[in-house]
Amino acid sequence: MCSGRVDLAFVLRAFSNGMDGVFIGGCRLNECNYVTHGNYHALNMVLLCRKIMENIGLNPDRLRIEFMSAGEGIHFAEVMSVFSNKIKQLGPLGKSEGIGREELKSKLAEITKLVPYIKMLKNEKLASRLDNIQEYDRLFTGEEIDSLFREVISYYIDPEKCQACMICSKKCPVEAIEGGKNRIHIIDQEKCIKCGTCFEACPPRFGAVMKISGGPVPPPVPEEKRTIVRKSKEK
Ligand code: SF4
Ligand code: SF4
């Protein structure tokens, strides 16, 4: 219904499924029927996605957004004709960029996993409504996307500090924390969307959740070493 509903993950999924180009059509800017102006959200998302595409070596011209009304059939046909010619000229996805299918699929999968994190970090910009097109040119920069991927945050539970209070596992929105009574809690890095809730929720007297920026995450404690033996139970 609204171009604002087109999520970054949808575009990445289309490319991951082998689409050579993605076109998004939205209502004319400033002519939204609602207060939400979702077409600005779509525009911001596309600008962000184009920078991400550049970062992984994909030609950003494979993604295009245009704004038009339902009555502009001829304009729509012209835009689509130009776009499809452009995509034909670029050839199959990855070919003109020199990226192999499997390599591209794995890069897109990595980024897709980071979509909730990217949206959380860039939330303000993604919801912005700027006054002129020049400002849009500078909304996202290549350096910004480089550092976003270079400094990706991960969360890790320090097994020496975890007291198995279970607060973090109850609050995790995606059930990424394995634990239980008297069990050292572990974050499943594959499931974690990096929301930081566990970091905020772990009581300061334990301070067991660590924030790691850009570095590797230590391996999880082996299953058989996760039981916490309380001092009173040792006697
Ligand atoms: S950062 Fe968020 S998603 Fe990841 S383990 Fe912590 S609460 Fe769960
Ligand atoms: S909130 Fe902190 S102490 Fe409690 S289970 Fe989670 S990591 Fe361990």
PDB file of C-alpha atoms and ligand atoms in Angstrom:
ATOM      1  CA  MET A   1       0.000   0.000   0.000  1.00  0.00           C
ATOM      2  CA  CYS A   2       2.712   2.480   0.975  1.00  0.00           C
ATOM      3  CA  SER A   3       6.260   2.669  -0.334  1.00  0.00           C
ATOM      4  CA  GLY A   4       7.291   3.346   3.284  1.00  0.00           C
ATOM      5  CA  ARG A   5       6.528  -0.323   3.981  1.00  0.00           C
ATOM      6  CA  VAL A   6       9.320  -1.459   1.656  1.00  0.00           C
ATOM      7  CA  ASP A   7      11.881  -2.641   4.164  1.00  0.00           C
ATOM      8  CA  LEU A   8      15.617  -2.727   3.584  1.00  0.00           C
ATOM      9  CA  ALA A   9      15.393  -6.491   4.132  1.00  0.00           C
ATOM     10  CA  PHE A  10      12.956  -6.835   1.186  1.00  0.00           C
ATOM     11  CA  VAL A  11      15.422  -5.219  -1.201  1.00  0.00           C
ATOM     12  CA  LEU A  12      18.305  -7.371   0.037  1.00  0.00           C
ATOM     13  CA  ARG A  13      16.119 -10.468  -0.277  1.00  0.00           C
ATOM     14  CA  ALA A  14      15.276  -9.595  -3.886  1.00  0.00           C
ATOM     15  CA  PHE A  15      18.971  -9.317  -4.748  1.00  0.00           C
ATOM     16  CA  SER A  16      19.751 -12.440  -2.778  1.00  0.00           C
ATOM     17  CA  ASN A  17      17.088 -14.291  -4.795  1.00  0.00           C
ATOM     18  CA  GLY A  18      18.898 -13.272  -7.967  1.00  0.00           C
ATOM     19  CA  MET A  19      16.997 -10.160  -9.126  1.00  0.00           C
ATOM     20  CA  ASP A  20      19.254  -8.008 -11.308  1.00  0.00           C
ATOM     21  CA  GLY A  21      17.483  -4.787 -10.424  1.00  0.00           C
ATOM     22  CA  VAL A  22      14.920  -3.498  -7.949  1.00  0.00           C
ATOM     23  CA  PHE A  23      12.508  -0.664  -8.683  1.00  0.00           C
ATOM     24  CA  ILE A  24      10.358   1.018  -6.046  1.00  0.00           C
ATOM     25  CA  GLY A  25       7.509   3.300  -7.098  1.00  0.00           C
ATOM     26  CA  GLY A  26       6.094   5.720  -4.558  1.00  0.00           C
ATOM     27  CA  CYS A  27       3.592   8.578  -4.489  1.00  0.00           C
ATOM     28  CA  ARG A  28       4.941  12.022  -5.225  1.00  0.00           C
ATOM     29  CA  LEU A  29       6.885  13.561  -2.358  1.00  0.00           C
ATOM     30  CA  ASN A  30       4.825  15.977  -0.250  1.00  0.00           C
ATOM     31  CA  GLU A  31       1.605  14.531  -1.718  1.00  0.00           C
ATOM     32  CA  CYS A  32       1.179  11.770   0.850  1.00  0.00           C
ATOM     33  CA  ASN A  33      -2.436  11.378   2.027  1.00  0.00           C
ATOM     34  CA  TYR A  34      -1.258  10.719   5.546  1.00  0.00           C
ATOM     35  CA  VAL A  35       0.843  12.519   8.138  1.00  0.00           C
ATOM     36  CA  THR A  36       3.410   9.731   7.945  1.00  0.00           C
ATOM     37  CA  HIS A  37       4.944  10.682   4.562  1.00  0.00           C
ATOM     38  CA  GLY A  38       6.072   7.104   4.093  1.00  0.00           C
ATOM     39  CA  ASN A  39       7.576   7.907   0.696  1.00  0.00           C
ATOM     40  CA  TYR A  40      10.319   9.849   2.493  1.00  0.00           C
ATOM     41  CA  HIS A  41      11.050   6.722   4.534  1.00  0.00           C
ATOM     42  CA  ALA A  42      11.310   4.772   1.282  1.00  0.00           C
ATOM     43  CA  LEU A  43      13.634   7.380  -0.213  1.00  0.00           C
ATOM     44  CA  ASN A  44      15.903   7.339   2.865  1.00  0.00           C
ATOM     45  CA  MET A  45      15.970   3.544   2.874  1.00  0.00           C
ATOM     46  CA  VAL A  46      16.949   3.480  -0.813  1.00  0.00           C
ATOM     47  CA  LEU A  47      19.757   6.009  -0.252  1.00  0.00           C
ATOM     48  CA  LEU A  48      21.062   3.905   2.623  1.00  0.00           C
ATOM     49  CA  CYS A  49      20.755   0.696   0.614  1.00  0.00           C
ATOM     50  CA  ARG A  50      22.580   2.215  -2.365  1.00  0.00           C
ATOM     51  CA  LYS A  51      25.527   3.093  -0.071  1.00  0.00           C
ATOM     52  CA  ILE A  52      25.476  -0.440   1.341  1.00  0.00           C
ATOM     53  CA  MET A  53      25.508  -1.802  -2.211  1.00  0.00           C
ATOM     54  CA  GLU A  54      28.548   0.327  -3.045  1.00  0.00           C
ATOM     55  CA  ASN A  55      30.224  -0.948   0.107  1.00  0.00           C
ATOM     56  CA  ILE A  56      29.892  -4.590  -0.971  1.00  0.00           C
ATOM     57  CA  GLY A  57      30.879  -3.826  -4.560  1.00  0.00           C
ATOM     58  CA  LEU A  58      27.440  -3.833  -6.201  1.00  0.00           C
ATOM     59  CA  ASN A  59      26.484  -1.144  -8.697  1.00  0.00           C
ATOM     60  CA  PRO A  60      23.938   1.061  -6.840  1.00  0.00           C
ATOM     61  CA  ASP A  61      22.152   1.802 -10.132  1.00  0.00           C
ATOM     62  CA  ARG A  62      20.558  -1.611  -9.750  1.00  0.00           C
ATOM     63  CA  LEU A  63      18.246  -0.009  -7.203  1.00  0.00           C
ATOM     64  CA  ARG A  64      15.989   2.862  -8.195  1.00  0.00           C
ATOM     65  CA  ILE A  65      13.122   4.758  -6.614  1.00  0.00           C
ATOM     66  CA  GLU A  66      10.792   7.123  -8.445  1.00  0.00           C
ATOM     67  CA  PHE A  67       7.799   9.097  -7.322  1.00  0.00           C
ATOM     68  CA  MET A  68       4.704   9.500  -9.461  1.00  0.00           C
ATOM     69  CA  SER A  69       0.926   9.501  -9.301  1.00  0.00           C
ATOM     70  CA  ALA A  70      -1.332   6.659 -10.442  1.00  0.00           C
ATOM     71  CA  GLY A  71      -2.439   8.845 -13.375  1.00  0.00           C
ATOM     72  CA  GLU A  72       1.031   9.167 -14.881  1.00  0.00           C
ATOM     73  CA  GLY A  73       1.012   6.051 -17.012  1.00  0.00           C
ATOM     74  CA  ILE A  74       3.276   7.437 -19.724  1.00  0.00           C
ATOM     75  CA  HIS A  75       5.814   8.715 -17.227  1.00  0.00           C
ATOM     76  CA  PHE A  76       5.793   5.313 -15.495  1.00  0.00           C
ATOM     77  CA  ALA A  77       6.339   3.504 -18.806  1.00  0.00           C
ATOM     78  CA  GLU A  78       9.234   5.810 -19.699  1.00  0.00           C
ATOM     79  CA  VAL A  79      10.920   5.395 -16.315  1.00  0.00           C
ATOM     80  CA  MET A  80      10.554   1.615 -16.460  1.00  0.00           C
ATOM     81  CA  SER A  81      11.922   1.513 -19.973  1.00  0.00           C
ATOM     82  CA  VAL A  82      15.021   3.504 -18.992  1.00  0.00           C
ATOM     83  CA  PHE A  83      15.500   1.391 -15.869  1.00  0.00           C
ATOM     84  CA  SER A  84      15.112  -1.959 -17.602  1.00  0.00           C
ATOM     85  CA  ASN A  85      17.554  -0.876 -20.336  1.00  0.00           C
ATOM     86  CA  LYS A  86      20.024   0.113 -17.641  1.00  0.00           C
ATOM     87  CA  ILE A  87      19.681  -3.274 -15.948  1.00  0.00           C
ATOM     88  CA  LYS A  88      20.097  -5.106 -19.275  1.00  0.00           C
ATOM     89  CA  GLN A  89      23.243  -3.089 -19.884  1.00  0.00           C
ATOM     90  CA  LEU A  90      24.604  -4.014 -16.430  1.00  0.00           C
ATOM     91  CA  GLY A  91      23.861  -7.681 -17.028  1.00  0.00           C
ATOM     92  CA  PRO A  92      23.246 -10.359 -14.427  1.00  0.00           C
ATOM     93  CA  LEU A  93      23.733  -9.358 -10.804  1.00  0.00           C
ATOM     94  CA  GLY A  94      27.395  -9.486  -9.814  1.00  0.00           C
ATOM     95  CA  LYS A  95      28.621 -10.003 -13.384  1.00  0.00           C
ATOM     96  CA  SER A  96      29.624  -6.419 -14.202  1.00  0.00           C
ATOM     97  CA  GLU A  97      30.886  -6.059 -10.631  1.00  0.00           C
ATOM     98  CA  GLY A  98      33.080  -9.156 -10.823  1.00  0.00           C
ATOM     99  CA  ILE A  99      31.516 -10.801  -7.773  1.00  0.00           C
ATOM    100  CA  GLY A 100      30.742 -14.520  -7.835  1.00  0.00           C
ATOM    101  CA  ARG A 101      27.217 -15.739  -7.043  1.00  0.00           C
ATOM    102  CA  GLU A 102      28.159 -17.530  -3.809  1.00  0.00           C
ATOM    103  CA  GLU A 103      30.324 -14.685  -2.525  1.00  0.00           C
ATOM    104  CA  LEU A 104      27.521 -12.228  -3.206  1.00  0.00           C
ATOM    105  CA  LYS A 105      24.927 -14.427  -1.543  1.00  0.00           C
ATOM    106  CA  SER A 106      27.049 -14.682   1.589  1.00  0.00           C
ATOM    107  CA  LYS A 107      27.690 -10.905   1.687  1.00  0.00           C
ATOM    108  CA  LEU A 108      23.966 -10.225   1.316  1.00  0.00           C
ATOM    109  CA  ALA A 109      23.162 -12.797   4.015  1.00  0.00           C
ATOM    110  CA  GLU A 110      25.613 -11.115   6.420  1.00  0.00           C
ATOM    111  CA  ILE A 111      24.031  -7.711   5.817  1.00  0.00           C
ATOM    112  CA  THR A 112      20.495  -9.064   6.043  1.00  0.00           C
ATOM    113  CA  LYS A 113      21.346 -10.376   9.509  1.00  0.00           C
ATOM    114  CA  LEU A 114      22.372  -6.841  10.462  1.00  0.00           C
ATOM    115  CA  VAL A 115      19.190  -5.143   9.174  1.00  0.00           C
ATOM    116  CA  PRO A 116      17.547  -4.641  12.620  1.00  0.00           C
ATOM    117  CA  TYR A 117      20.867  -3.292  13.949  1.00  0.00           C
ATOM    118  CA  ILE A 118      21.346  -0.950  10.978  1.00  0.00           C
ATOM    119  CA  LYS A 119      17.778   0.329  11.288  1.00  0.00           C
ATOM    120  CA  MET A 120      18.232   0.924  15.009  1.00  0.00           C
ATOM    121  CA  LEU A 121      21.482   2.868  14.486  1.00  0.00           C
ATOM    122  CA  LYS A 122      20.173   4.898  11.543  1.00  0.00           C
ATOM    123  CA  ASN A 123      16.643   5.280  12.851  1.00  0.00           C
ATOM    124  CA  GLU A 124      16.734   9.080  12.976  1.00  0.00           C
ATOM    125  CA  LYS A 125      18.067   9.517   9.446  1.00  0.00           C
ATOM    126  CA  LEU A 126      15.701   6.897   8.067  1.00  0.00           C
ATOM    127  CA  ALA A 127      12.742   8.841   9.451  1.00  0.00           C
ATOM    128  CA  SER A 128      13.980  12.273   8.383  1.00  0.00           C
ATOM    129  CA  ARG A 129      12.296  14.578   5.905  1.00  0.00           C
ATOM    130  CA  LEU A 130      14.836  16.988   4.482  1.00  0.00           C
ATOM    131  CA  ASP A 131      14.091  20.194   2.632  1.00  0.00           C
ATOM    132  CA  ASN A 132      16.184  19.934  -0.483  1.00  0.00           C
ATOM    133  CA  ILE A 133      17.709  17.325  -2.728  1.00  0.00           C
ATOM    134  CA  GLN A 134      21.300  18.464  -2.067  1.00  0.00           C
ATOM    135  CA  GLU A 135      20.860  17.487   1.575  1.00  0.00           C
ATOM    136  CA  TYR A 136      19.735  14.037   0.409  1.00  0.00           C
ATOM    137  CA  ASP A 137      22.966  13.602  -1.515  1.00  0.00           C
ATOM    138  CA  ARG A 138      24.794  13.836   1.807  1.00  0.00           C
ATOM    139  CA  LEU A 139      22.321  11.915   3.978  1.00  0.00           C
ATOM    140  CA  PHE A 140      24.481   8.780   4.089  1.00  0.00           C
ATOM    141  CA  THR A 141      28.175   8.730   3.248  1.00  0.00           C
ATOM    142  CA  GLY A 142      30.484   5.933   2.184  1.00  0.00           C
ATOM    143  CA  GLU A 143      32.692   6.544   5.235  1.00  0.00           C
ATOM    144  CA  GLU A 144      29.652   6.261   7.502  1.00  0.00           C
ATOM    145  CA  ILE A 145      28.746   2.868   6.061  1.00  0.00           C
ATOM    146  CA  ASP A 146      32.398   1.722   6.254  1.00  0.00           C
ATOM    147  CA  SER A 147      32.553   2.540   9.942  1.00  0.00           C
ATOM    148  CA  LEU A 148      29.112   1.036  10.550  1.00  0.00           C
ATOM    149  CA  PHE A 149      30.379  -2.336   9.305  1.00  0.00           C
ATOM    150  CA  ARG A 150      33.845  -1.937  10.841  1.00  0.00           C
ATOM    151  CA  GLU A 151      32.502  -1.235  14.317  1.00  0.00           C
ATOM    152  CA  VAL A 152      29.587  -3.637  14.486  1.00  0.00           C
ATOM    153  CA  ILE A 153      28.611  -4.148  18.116  1.00  0.00           C
ATOM    154  CA  SER A 154      28.295  -7.635  19.574  1.00  0.00           C
ATOM    155  CA  TYR A 155      27.122  -8.640  23.029  1.00  0.00           C
ATOM    156  CA  TYR A 156      28.745 -11.343  25.117  1.00  0.00           C
ATOM    157  CA  ILE A 157      28.024 -12.662  28.594  1.00  0.00           C
ATOM    158  CA  ASP A 158      31.104 -12.965  30.798  1.00  0.00           C
ATOM    159  CA  PRO A 159      30.798 -16.479  32.281  1.00  0.00           C
ATOM    160  CA  GLU A 160      32.788 -15.405  35.361  1.00  0.00           C
ATOM    161  CA  LYS A 161      30.237 -12.718  36.190  1.00  0.00           C
ATOM    162  CA  CYS A 162      26.908 -14.222  35.143  1.00  0.00           C
ATOM    163  CA  GLN A 163      24.764 -15.103  38.188  1.00  0.00           C
ATOM    164  CA  ALA A 164      21.980 -16.794  36.223  1.00  0.00           C
ATOM    165  CA  CYS A 165      19.363 -14.344  37.435  1.00  0.00           C
ATOM    166  CA  MET A 166      17.578 -14.939  34.080  1.00  0.00           C
ATOM    167  CA  ILE A 167      16.591 -11.273  33.674  1.00  0.00           C
ATOM    168  CA  CYS A 168      18.326 -10.924  30.303  1.00  0.00           C
ATOM    169  CA  SER A 169      16.861 -14.094  28.819  1.00  0.00           C
ATOM    170  CA  LYS A 170      13.343 -13.014  29.795  1.00  0.00           C
ATOM    171  CA  LYS A 171      13.820  -9.622  28.140  1.00  0.00           C
ATOM    172  CA  CYS A 172      15.590 -10.665  24.934  1.00  0.00           C
ATOM    173  CA  PRO A 173      13.085  -9.978  22.116  1.00  0.00           C
ATOM    174  CA  VAL A 174      14.301 -12.809  19.889  1.00  0.00           C
ATOM    175  CA  GLU A 175      15.054 -15.561  22.447  1.00  0.00           C
ATOM    176  CA  ALA A 176      18.743 -15.419  21.635  1.00  0.00           C
ATOM    177  CA  ILE A 177      19.872 -16.104  25.208  1.00  0.00           C
ATOM    178  CA  GLU A 178      20.195 -19.672  26.387  1.00  0.00           C
ATOM    179  CA  GLY A 179      20.239 -20.195  30.118  1.00  0.00           C
ATOM    180  CA  GLY A 180      18.026 -21.456  32.900  1.00  0.00           C
ATOM    181  CA  LYS A 181      18.194 -21.764  36.655  1.00  0.00           C
ATOM    182  CA  ASN A 182      21.788 -21.946  37.908  1.00  0.00           C
ATOM    183  CA  ARG A 183      23.092 -22.023  34.357  1.00  0.00           C
ATOM    184  CA  ILE A 184      25.588 -19.530  32.959  1.00  0.00           C
ATOM    185  CA  HIS A 185      23.735 -17.669  30.234  1.00  0.00           C
ATOM    186  CA  ILE A 186      24.973 -17.686  26.649  1.00  0.00           C
ATOM    187  CA  ILE A 187      24.109 -15.438  23.714  1.00  0.00           C
ATOM    188  CA  ASP A 188      23.448 -17.226  20.427  1.00  0.00           C
ATOM    189  CA  GLN A 189      25.253 -14.829  18.072  1.00  0.00           C
ATOM    190  CA  GLU A 190      23.320 -16.158  15.067  1.00  0.00           C
ATOM    191  CA  LYS A 191      19.989 -15.173  16.605  1.00  0.00           C
ATOM    192  CA  CYS A 192      21.090 -11.947  18.320  1.00  0.00           C
ATOM    193  CA  ILE A 193      19.829  -8.772  16.604  1.00  0.00           C
ATOM    194  CA  LYS A 194      22.170  -6.553  18.679  1.00  0.00           C
ATOM    195  CA  CYS A 195      19.397  -4.550  20.317  1.00  0.00           C
ATOM    196  CA  GLY A 196      21.397  -4.062  23.542  1.00  0.00           C
ATOM    197  CA  THR A 197      18.460  -4.937  25.822  1.00  0.00           C
ATOM    198  CA  CYS A 198      20.484  -7.537  27.740  1.00  0.00           C
ATOM    199  CA  PHE A 199      23.288  -5.008  28.278  1.00  0.00           C
ATOM    200  CA  GLU A 200      20.811  -2.578  29.839  1.00  0.00           C
ATOM    201  CA  ALA A 201      18.932  -5.271  31.759  1.00  0.00           C
ATOM    202  CA  CYS A 202      21.808  -7.083  33.491  1.00  0.00           C
ATOM    203  CA  PRO A 203      21.863  -5.726  37.068  1.00  0.00           C
ATOM    204  CA  PRO A 204      24.872  -3.400  37.636  1.00  0.00           C
ATOM    205  CA  ARG A 205      25.992  -5.508  40.615  1.00  0.00           C
ATOM    206  CA  PHE A 206      26.640  -8.351  38.149  1.00  0.00           C
ATOM    207  CA  GLY A 207      27.612  -6.336  35.058  1.00  0.00           C
ATOM    208  CA  ALA A 208      27.979  -9.583  33.152  1.00  0.00           C
ATOM    209  CA  VAL A 209      26.986  -8.447  29.661  1.00  0.00           C
ATOM    210  CA  MET A 210      29.877  -7.017  27.669  1.00  0.00           C
ATOM    211  CA  LYS A 211      29.665  -4.815  24.597  1.00  0.00           C
ATOM    212  CA  ILE A 212      32.302  -5.638  21.969  1.00  0.00           C
ATOM    213  CA  SER A 213      32.890  -3.173  19.149  1.00  0.00           C
ATOM    214  CA  GLY A 214      34.213  -4.581  15.879  1.00  0.00           C
ATOM    215  CA  GLY A 215      36.204  -7.410  17.514  1.00  0.00           C
ATOM    216  CA  PRO A 216      35.662 -11.161  17.650  1.00  0.00           C
ATOM    217  CA  VAL A 217      33.323 -12.607  20.249  1.00  0.00           C
ATOM    218  CA  PRO A 218      34.870 -15.218  22.591  1.00  0.00           C
ATOM    219  CA  PRO A 219      33.526 -18.752  22.080  1.00  0.00           C
ATOM    220  CA  PRO A 220      30.691 -19.839  24.370  1.00  0.00           C
ATOM    221  CA  VAL A 221      31.476 -21.810  27.519  1.00  0.00           C
ATOM    222  CA  PRO A 222      31.042 -25.542  26.791  1.00  0.00           C
ATOM    223  CA  GLU A 223      27.675 -26.996  27.755  1.00  0.00           C
ATOM    224  CA  GLU A 224      29.122 -29.132  30.604  1.00  0.00           C
ATOM    225  CA  LYS A 225      30.756 -26.142  32.294  1.00  0.00           C
ATOM    226  CA  ARG A 226      27.696 -23.930  32.491  1.00  0.00           C
ATOM    227  CA  THR A 227      26.300 -25.011  35.862  1.00  0.00           C
ATOM    228  CA  ILE A 228      26.841 -22.466  38.625  1.00  0.00           C
ATOM    229  CA  VAL A 229      27.647 -24.081  41.960  1.00  0.00           C
ATOM    230  CA  ARG A 230      26.567 -21.703  44.740  1.00  0.00           C
ATOM    231  CA  LYS A 231      28.852 -21.416  47.777  1.00  0.00           C
ATOM    232  CA  SER A 232      26.091 -22.617  50.184  1.00  0.00           C
ATOM    233  CA  LYS A 233      25.629 -25.774  48.073  1.00  0.00           C
ATOM    234  CA  GLU A 234      29.347 -26.588  48.080  1.00  0.00           C
ATOM    235  CA  LYS A 235      29.362 -27.400  51.827  1.00  0.00           C
TER     236      LYS A 235
HETATM  237  S1  SF4 B   1      21.527  -7.803  22.250  1.00  0.00           S
HETATM  238 FE1  SF4 B   1      19.277  -7.982  22.156  1.00  0.00          FE
HETATM  239  S2  SF4 B   1      18.929  -9.678  20.761  1.00  0.00           S
HETATM  240 FE2  SF4 B   1      21.061  -9.817  21.357  1.00  0.00          FE
HETATM  241  S3  SF4 B   1      21.064 -11.226  23.088  1.00  0.00           S
HETATM  242 FE3  SF4 B   1      20.944  -9.141  23.933  1.00  0.00          FE
HETATM  243  S4  SF4 B   1      18.724  -8.796  24.192  1.00  0.00           S
HETATM  244 FE4  SF4 B   1      18.951 -10.546  22.811  1.00  0.00          FE
HETATM  245  S1  SF4 B   2      21.075 -10.583  33.553  1.00  0.00           S
HETATM  246 FE1  SF4 B   2      23.291 -10.725  33.759  1.00  0.00          FE
HETATM  247  S2  SF4 B   2      23.623 -11.999  35.569  1.00  0.00           S
HETATM  248 FE2  SF4 B   2      21.497 -12.242  34.967  1.00  0.00          FE
HETATM  249  S3  SF4 B   2      21.515 -14.087  33.655  1.00  0.00           S
HETATM  250 FE3  SF4 B   2      21.758 -12.326  32.307  1.00  0.00          FE
HETATM  251  S4  SF4 B   2      23.957 -12.037  32.080  1.00  0.00           S
HETATM  252 FE4  SF4 B   2      23.629 -13.399  33.819  1.00  0.00          FE
END
